[in-house]
Coordinates of C-alpha atoms in Angstrom, one line a residue:
M246 CA 0.0 0.0 0.0
N247 CA 1.3 3.4 -1.0
I248 CA 1.8 5.7 2.0
T249 CA 1.8 8.8 -0.3
Y250 CA -1.0 8.9 -2.8
A251 CA -3.3 11.3 -4.6
V252 CA -7.1 10.9 -4.3
I253 CA -8.7 11.9 -7.6
D254 CA -12.4 12.8 -7.1
L255 CA -14.1 12.0 -10.4
N256 CA -17.4 13.4 -9.1
A257 CA -15.7 16.8 -8.5
L258 CA -14.3 16.6 -12.0
Q259 CA -17.7 16.1 -13.5
Q260 CA -19.2 18.8 -11.4
N261 CA -16.5 21.2 -12.5
L262 CA -17.2 20.4 -16.2
Q263 CA -20.9 21.1 -15.5
S264 CA -20.1 24.4 -13.9
L265 CA -17.9 25.4 -16.8
Q266 CA -20.6 24.4 -19.3
Q267 CA -23.1 26.6 -17.4
T268 CA -20.6 29.5 -17.5
A269 CA -20.4 29.1 -21.3
P270 CA -23.7 27.6 -22.2
G271 CA -23.4 28.3 -25.9
S272 CA -20.0 26.7 -26.4
K273 CA -18.7 23.2 -26.9
V274 CA -15.9 22.0 -24.6
L275 CA -12.5 20.9 -25.6
A276 CA -11.1 19.4 -22.4
V277 CA -7.3 19.9 -22.1
V278 CA -5.8 16.7 -20.8
K279 CA -2.1 17.2 -21.6
A280 CA 0.6 16.4 -19.1
N281 CA -1.3 13.3 -17.9
A282 CA -4.4 15.5 -17.4
Y283 CA -2.4 17.9 -15.2
G284 CA -1.2 15.0 -13.2
H285 CA -4.7 13.5 -12.6
G286 CA -4.4 10.5 -15.0
M287 CA -5.2 11.2 -18.7
V288 CA -7.0 8.0 -19.6
K289 CA -9.3 7.9 -16.5
V290 CA -10.1 11.6 -16.9
A291 CA -10.9 11.2 -20.6
E292 CA -13.1 8.2 -19.8
T293 CA -14.9 10.2 -17.2
L294 CA -15.6 13.3 -19.3
Q295 CA -18.1 11.8 -21.7
D296 CA -19.9 15.0 -22.4
V297 CA -17.1 17.0 -23.9
H298 CA -16.7 17.6 -27.7
A299 CA -13.0 16.9 -27.9
F300 CA -9.8 16.5 -25.9
G301 CA -6.6 18.6 -26.2
V302 CA -3.1 17.3 -25.8
A303 CA 0.3 18.7 -26.3
R304 CA 2.0 15.9 -28.2
L305 CA 1.4 13.0 -30.4
N306 CA 2.4 10.3 -27.9
E307 CA -0.3 11.7 -25.5
A308 CA -2.9 11.4 -28.3
L309 CA -1.8 7.8 -29.1
I310 CA -2.2 6.8 -25.4
L311 CA -5.8 8.0 -25.5
R312 CA -6.5 6.2 -28.8
D313 CA -4.9 3.0 -27.5
A314 CA -7.2 3.2 -24.4
G315 CA -10.2 3.3 -26.6
I316 CA -11.0 7.0 -26.5
K317 CA -13.0 7.8 -29.7
K318 CA -13.7 11.5 -29.4
P319 CA -11.8 14.1 -31.4
I320 CA -8.3 14.7 -30.1
V321 CA -6.4 17.9 -31.0
L322 CA -2.6 18.3 -30.8
L323 CA -2.4 21.8 -29.4
E324 CA 1.3 22.1 -30.3
G325 CA 0.8 20.5 -33.7
F326 CA 3.0 17.8 -35.2
F327 CA 6.8 18.0 -35.0
N328 CA 7.9 15.6 -37.8
N329 CA 6.6 15.3 -41.3
S330 CA 6.3 11.6 -40.9
D331 CA 3.8 12.1 -38.1
L332 CA 1.2 13.3 -40.7
H333 CA 0.4 9.7 -41.7
T334 CA -0.1 8.7 -38.1
L335 CA -2.5 11.7 -37.6
V336 CA -4.6 10.6 -40.5
A337 CA -4.6 6.9 -39.6
K338 CA -5.6 7.6 -36.0
N339 CA -8.1 10.4 -36.9
L340 CA -6.2 13.0 -34.9
Q341 CA -6.5 16.8 -35.4
S342 CA -3.6 19.2 -35.4
V343 CA -3.0 22.9 -34.7
V344 CA -1.0 24.4 -37.5
H345 CA 1.1 27.3 -36.4
S346 CA 4.2 27.4 -38.7
E347 CA 5.2 27.7 -42.3
Q348 CA 7.1 24.4 -42.0
Q349 CA 3.9 22.6 -41.0
V350 CA 2.0 24.2 -43.8
D351 CA 4.6 23.1 -46.4
A352 CA 4.7 19.6 -45.0
I353 CA 0.9 19.2 -45.2
L354 CA 0.7 20.6 -48.8
K355 CA 3.5 18.3 -50.1
A356 CA 2.4 15.2 -48.3
D357 CA 0.7 12.2 -50.0
L358 CA -2.1 11.6 -47.5
A359 CA -4.7 8.8 -47.5
K360 CA -7.4 11.3 -46.6
P361 CA -7.6 15.0 -45.6
L362 CA -6.4 16.2 -42.2
Q363 CA -8.5 18.3 -39.9
V364 CA -6.5 21.3 -38.7
W365 CA -6.8 24.3 -36.4
L366 CA -5.1 27.3 -37.9
K367 CA -3.5 29.4 -35.2
L368 CA -3.5 33.2 -35.2
D369 CA -0.9 34.9 -33.1
T370 CA -2.9 37.7 -31.4
G371 CA -0.2 38.7 -29.0
M372 CA 1.3 35.6 -27.2
H373 CA 4.1 35.7 -29.7
R374 CA 5.0 32.0 -29.1
L375 CA 3.2 30.0 -31.7
G376 CA 0.9 31.0 -34.6
F377 CA 0.9 33.2 -37.7
P378 CA 1.0 36.9 -37.4
P379 CA -2.1 38.8 -38.7
E380 CA -0.4 39.9 -41.9
Q381 CA 0.3 36.3 -42.9
F382 CA -2.8 34.6 -41.5
D383 CA -5.2 35.3 -44.3
S384 CA -2.9 34.0 -47.1
V385 CA -2.0 30.9 -45.1
Y386 CA -5.7 30.2 -44.7
Q387 CA -6.3 30.5 -48.4
R388 CA -3.5 28.0 -49.2
L389 CA -4.9 25.5 -46.8
Q390 CA -8.4 26.0 -48.0
N391 CA -7.3 25.2 -51.6
S392 CA -5.4 22.0 -50.6
K393 CA -6.9 18.5 -51.1
N394 CA -5.0 17.5 -47.9
I395 CA -7.0 19.7 -45.7
Q396 CA -10.4 18.7 -44.4
Q397 CA -12.9 21.5 -44.7
P398 CA -14.0 23.6 -42.9
I399 CA -10.8 24.9 -41.2
N400 CA -11.0 25.5 -37.5
L401 CA -9.4 28.7 -36.1
I402 CA -7.7 29.1 -32.8
T403 CA -5.6 31.6 -30.7
H404 CA -4.2 31.7 -27.2
F405 CA -4.3 34.5 -24.5
N406 CA -1.3 35.6 -22.5
C407 CA -3.0 37.8 -19.9
A408 CA -6.5 36.4 -19.5
D409 CA -5.9 35.8 -15.8
E410 CA -5.3 39.6 -15.3
L411 CA -8.7 41.1 -15.3
D412 CA -7.5 44.7 -15.5
N413 CA -5.1 44.1 -18.4
P414 CA -6.4 45.5 -21.7
I415 CA -4.4 43.0 -23.8
T416 CA -7.1 40.3 -23.7
A417 CA -9.8 42.6 -25.2
L418 CA -7.4 43.6 -28.0
Q419 CA -6.7 39.9 -28.7
I420 CA -10.4 39.1 -28.9
K421 CA -10.9 42.0 -31.3
L422 CA -8.0 41.0 -33.5
F423 CA -9.2 37.4 -33.6
K424 CA -12.7 38.4 -34.6
Q425 CA -11.3 40.5 -37.4
H426 CA -9.8 37.4 -39.0
I427 CA -12.8 35.0 -38.6
K428 CA -13.8 33.6 -42.0
N429 CA -17.4 33.2 -43.0
N430 CA -16.7 29.6 -44.1
S431 CA -14.4 28.6 -41.1
G432 CA -15.3 25.8 -38.8
L433 CA -15.0 26.0 -35.0
N434 CA -13.5 29.1 -33.5
S435 CA -11.6 28.8 -30.2
L436 CA -10.2 31.5 -28.0
A437 CA -10.9 30.8 -24.3
N438 CA -8.6 29.0 -21.9
S439 CA -9.6 28.5 -18.3
A440 CA -9.2 32.1 -17.3
A441 CA -11.1 33.4 -20.3
T442 CA -13.8 30.9 -19.8
L443 CA -14.4 32.2 -16.3
A444 CA -13.9 35.9 -16.8
W445 CA -14.2 36.9 -20.4
P446 CA -17.6 35.8 -21.8
E447 CA -17.0 37.6 -25.0
A448 CA -14.2 35.1 -25.7
H449 CA -16.3 31.9 -25.4
S450 CA -17.1 31.6 -29.1
D451 CA -17.8 28.1 -30.5
I452 CA -15.6 26.1 -28.2
I453 CA -13.8 26.7 -24.9
R454 CA -10.6 25.0 -23.9
P455 CA -10.5 24.6 -20.1
G456 CA -7.5 23.0 -18.5
I457 CA -6.6 23.9 -14.9
A458 CA -10.2 24.9 -14.0
L459 CA -11.5 21.4 -14.9
Y460 CA -9.3 20.1 -12.1
G461 CA -10.7 22.6 -9.5
V462 CA -7.8 25.0 -9.4
S463 CA -8.3 28.7 -9.9
P464 CA -6.2 30.3 -12.7
F465 CA -6.4 33.6 -10.9
A466 CA -3.9 34.8 -8.3
D467 CA -6.6 36.7 -6.3
K468 CA -9.6 34.5 -6.7
S469 CA -10.3 31.0 -5.3
A470 CA -11.7 28.0 -7.0
E471 CA -14.7 28.3 -4.7
D472 CA -15.4 31.7 -6.2
F473 CA -16.3 29.9 -9.4
Q474 CA -18.0 26.8 -7.8
L475 CA -15.1 24.6 -8.7
K476 CA -14.0 21.8 -6.4
P477 CA -10.5 20.4 -6.1
V478 CA -10.2 17.1 -8.0
M479 CA -6.8 16.1 -6.6
T480 CA -6.0 15.7 -2.9
L481 CA -2.4 14.8 -2.2
K482 CA -2.1 12.8 1.0
S483 CA 0.5 11.1 3.2
R484 CA 0.9 10.1 6.8
L485 CA 2.9 11.0 9.9
I486 CA 5.6 8.4 10.3
A487 CA 7.1 9.9 13.4
V488 CA 6.2 12.4 16.2
R489 CA 9.1 13.7 18.2
E490 CA 9.6 15.9 21.3
H491 CA 11.8 18.8 20.2
Q492 CA 13.5 21.2 22.5
A493 CA 14.2 24.9 22.0
G494 CA 17.5 25.5 20.4
E495 CA 17.5 22.2 18.5
S496 CA 17.6 22.2 14.7
V497 CA 16.1 19.7 12.3
G498 CA 16.9 18.5 8.8
Y499 CA 19.7 19.0 6.3
G500 CA 21.7 22.1 6.7
A501 CA 20.2 22.8 10.2
N502 CA 18.7 25.9 8.7
W503 CA 15.7 25.9 11.1
T504 CA 16.1 26.0 14.9
A505 CA 13.2 25.8 17.3
K506 CA 12.6 28.9 19.4
Q507 CA 10.6 27.0 22.0
D508 CA 9.8 23.5 23.0
T509 CA 7.5 21.8 20.6
K510 CA 6.6 18.5 18.9
L511 CA 7.7 17.8 15.3
G512 CA 5.9 15.5 12.9
V513 CA 7.7 13.7 10.1
V514 CA 5.6 13.2 6.9
A515 CA 6.4 10.5 4.3
V516 CA 6.6 12.8 1.3
G517 CA 9.4 14.7 -0.4
Y518 CA 10.8 15.8 -3.7
G519 CA 11.1 12.1 -4.7
D520 CA 7.3 12.2 -4.9
G521 CA 7.2 15.6 -6.6
Y522 CA 6.7 17.8 -3.6
P523 CA 8.9 20.9 -4.2
R524 CA 12.2 20.9 -2.5
M525 CA 12.2 24.7 -2.4
A526 CA 9.1 24.8 -0.2
P527 CA 10.1 27.3 2.5
E528 CA 9.6 27.3 6.3
G529 CA 5.9 28.1 6.9
T530 CA 4.5 26.4 3.9
P531 CA 1.1 25.0 5.2
V532 CA 0.3 21.3 5.6
L533 CA -3.1 20.0 6.9
V534 CA -2.9 17.6 9.9
N535 CA -6.1 16.5 11.6
G536 CA -8.0 19.5 10.4
R537 CA -5.6 22.2 11.2
L538 CA -2.8 24.0 9.3
V539 CA 0.7 23.4 10.5
P540 CA 4.0 24.8 9.0
I541 CA 6.8 23.0 7.3
V542 CA 10.1 23.4 9.2
G543 CA 13.5 22.5 7.9
R544 CA 14.3 21.5 4.4
V545 CA 12.2 19.2 2.3
S546 CA 14.2 16.0 1.6
M547 CA 13.8 13.3 -1.0
D548 CA 11.4 11.1 1.0
M549 CA 10.3 13.2 4.0
L550 CA 9.4 16.6 5.3
T551 CA 9.0 17.9 8.8
V552 CA 6.2 20.0 10.3
D553 CA 5.8 21.8 13.6
L554 CA 2.8 20.2 15.3
G555 CA 3.0 22.4 18.5
L556 CA 3.8 21.5 22.1
N557 CA 0.3 20.5 23.1
S558 CA -0.6 18.6 20.0
S559 CA -2.0 15.1 20.2
D560 CA -1.2 14.0 16.7
Q561 CA 0.0 10.4 16.4
V562 CA 2.0 8.2 14.0
G563 CA -0.2 7.1 11.2
D564 CA -2.4 10.2 11.2
D565 CA -3.4 11.4 7.7
V566 CA -1.7 14.5 6.2
T567 CA -3.0 16.6 3.3
L568 CA -0.4 18.4 1.3
W569 CA -2.9 20.1 -1.0
G570 CA -6.4 19.6 -2.2
E571 CA -9.6 19.3 -0.1
G572 CA -9.2 21.7 2.8
L573 CA -6.0 23.2 1.5
P574 CA -6.1 24.6 -2.0
A575 CA -3.1 24.0 -4.2
T576 CA -3.0 27.7 -5.0
Q577 CA -2.4 28.5 -1.4
V578 CA 0.5 26.1 -1.2
A579 CA 1.9 27.3 -4.4
K580 CA 1.8 30.9 -3.2
H581 CA 4.0 30.0 -0.2
I582 CA 6.5 28.2 -2.4
G583 CA 6.6 30.9 -5.1
T584 CA 5.2 28.9 -8.0
I585 CA 1.8 28.1 -9.5
A586 CA -0.6 25.3 -8.8
Y587 CA -0.1 24.0 -12.4
E588 CA 3.4 23.0 -11.5
L589 CA 2.5 21.3 -8.3
V590 CA -0.1 19.0 -9.7
T591 CA 1.8 18.1 -12.9
K592 CA 5.1 17.3 -11.2
L593 CA 4.0 14.3 -9.1
T594 CA 6.3 11.3 -9.8
S595 CA 5.3 7.7 -10.5
R596 CA 5.8 6.9 -6.8
V597 CA 2.6 8.7 -6.0
A598 CA -0.3 6.3 -6.7
L599 CA -3.5 7.8 -8.1
Q600 CA -6.6 6.5 -6.2
Y601 CA -9.8 7.3 -8.0
R602 CA -13.0 8.1 -6.1
E603 CA -16.2 7.7 -8.1

């Protein structure tokens, strides 16, 4: 039995999907399940989300895992294909690809394909990472529209870079720019990531692309998941494997960089950076023990971390510990560490078992 594990609440996942659908009632849903569904288990998540229109992944190998698991719904490669030889696999497995570069366009136009490929042509509206700039977009669209290798109609897509900043004018400009380049004969139009789905209704369009919000994590620094009726899907848990009396003036852990100012009790938790818990978590990062928040003290090591339980605590070896999730939002933990919740949930290692709760 794994002492450190992540409980994945599939009911919460379905409720989050329903909440997002209610937020954008006129839009289809492309559920983003890349990075092993943000650490939640890509196949199980896809099997659970039966009501979505399609799934979004980053890379071909992720799409093939879903197909091999029997997932039949459309799957979109959000980074597109990387090798020309991949085109035949995309066609054979009925996969869809974002097209964001001239190299991809040339490869598609020159390929000898068994049947046309469904693509999502990407407009760079300001992210300046992937996609065609506005001055090239229309001509690329025409070239693809005239190709026998492209399934019609062509879907259009863009990506926001500041949608989680509600007072930033960039998102409104990106929406306006995208709408200027929508074609009358285009297929689905997609703009909204999680943040835009929740806060920019004018970006909902034909299909939304929620990622982190599906898993009950807020994409906003100053708003909680509860503000949007979202529930945490992952709860990372472990146990106390030791409870020790600790005297004032004594240190704990590697480097002896924390020293107790008063007598207390310390708890040792069986989780560390070998499980994906960040080594850089500083003193004071909260952990939930028996319903109360206690701080990490000393350095996080590979297999253990230490918490200050308090002198009068009654916690015992074997008691459950929550590192994040139900009762302790991942965003709260991430803020202490100086990172984002996306990184926390996606960096769990294979040593952490996923336990699914229906």
